[in-house]
Amino acid sequence: MAFELPPLPYDYSALEPTINEETMKLHHDKHHKAYTDNLNAGVSEGGLEGKSIEEILGMASQVSAKVRNNGGGYWNHDFFWKIMTPGGSQPSGKLADAIAEFGGLDKLKEEFNAKGAGQFGSGWAWLIADENGKLKITSTPNQDNPLMDCVFDKGTPILGNDVWEHAYYLTYRNDRGAYLKAWWDVVNWDEAGKRFDGAKG
Ligand code: MN
């Protein structure tokens, strides 16, 4: 079974004005589609058929650059669409408690935005639950993610923001900081909470 491009869980224009329709169309239909197609090609070239995407990411150090990069791109974007929602939401439950322990939501946003702004070139900013179930803010280059065996900060992704220029350039131009700040308006904290509840630790 080849990997398939998952549909967006809302309309292309649903995240406006934070992320505009044109950005969403290109990002999903072109970029995410290309990661999916190239992942399938790499999986077949590498004889990795039958493995789940999580299994592939967990052995990222042993696969081709094509599979690592496109497998990351495939998983990261599926996650990204799900952890956003029109109008956003607020943290609740166990995740809200963990955020309070972290130092509060303002501190978390500030650190996350700084990680995203400080990621040189393309990559992602992450909120993860580490092996002890504690919240941690990290970043990765390219399409690497915290599920890969070869990244420094491994853990369960709770939130992730795409800081590739294709994610924001049509609206925010070179102002990655403005995009990072605005992005919180569409964060799906209910989905993030489910990920946190399911994390080990
Ligand atoms: Mn992207």
PDB file of C-alpha atoms and ligand atoms in Angstrom, residues 27 31 35 77 80-81 124 143 162 164 166-167, ligand 1:
ATOM      1  CA  HIS A  27       1.413  23.929   0.586  1.00  0.00           C
ATOM      2  CA  HIS A  31       4.486  20.557  -1.432  1.00  0.00           C
ATOM      3  CA  TYR A  35       6.741  14.700  -0.335  1.00  0.00           C
ATOM      4  CA  HIS A  77       2.570  18.069   7.086  1.00  0.00           C
ATOM      5  CA  PHE A  80       0.685  20.207  10.845  1.00  0.00           C
ATOM      6  CA  TRP A  81      -2.787  20.272   9.246  1.00  0.00           C
ATOM      7  CA  TRP A 124      10.454  23.154  12.097  1.00  0.00           C
ATOM      8  CA  GLN A 143      12.027  17.811   7.322  1.00  0.00           C
ATOM      9  CA  ASP A 162       6.675  24.808   9.645  1.00  0.00           C
ATOM     10  CA  TRP A 164      10.112  26.841   5.631  1.00  0.00           C
ATOM     11  CA  HIS A 166       6.864  28.215   1.568  1.00  0.00           C
ATOM     12  CA  ALA A 167       4.765  28.221   4.759  1.00  0.00           C
TER      13      ALA A 167
HETATM   14 MN    MN B   1       5.898  22.828   4.480  1.00  0.00          MN
END
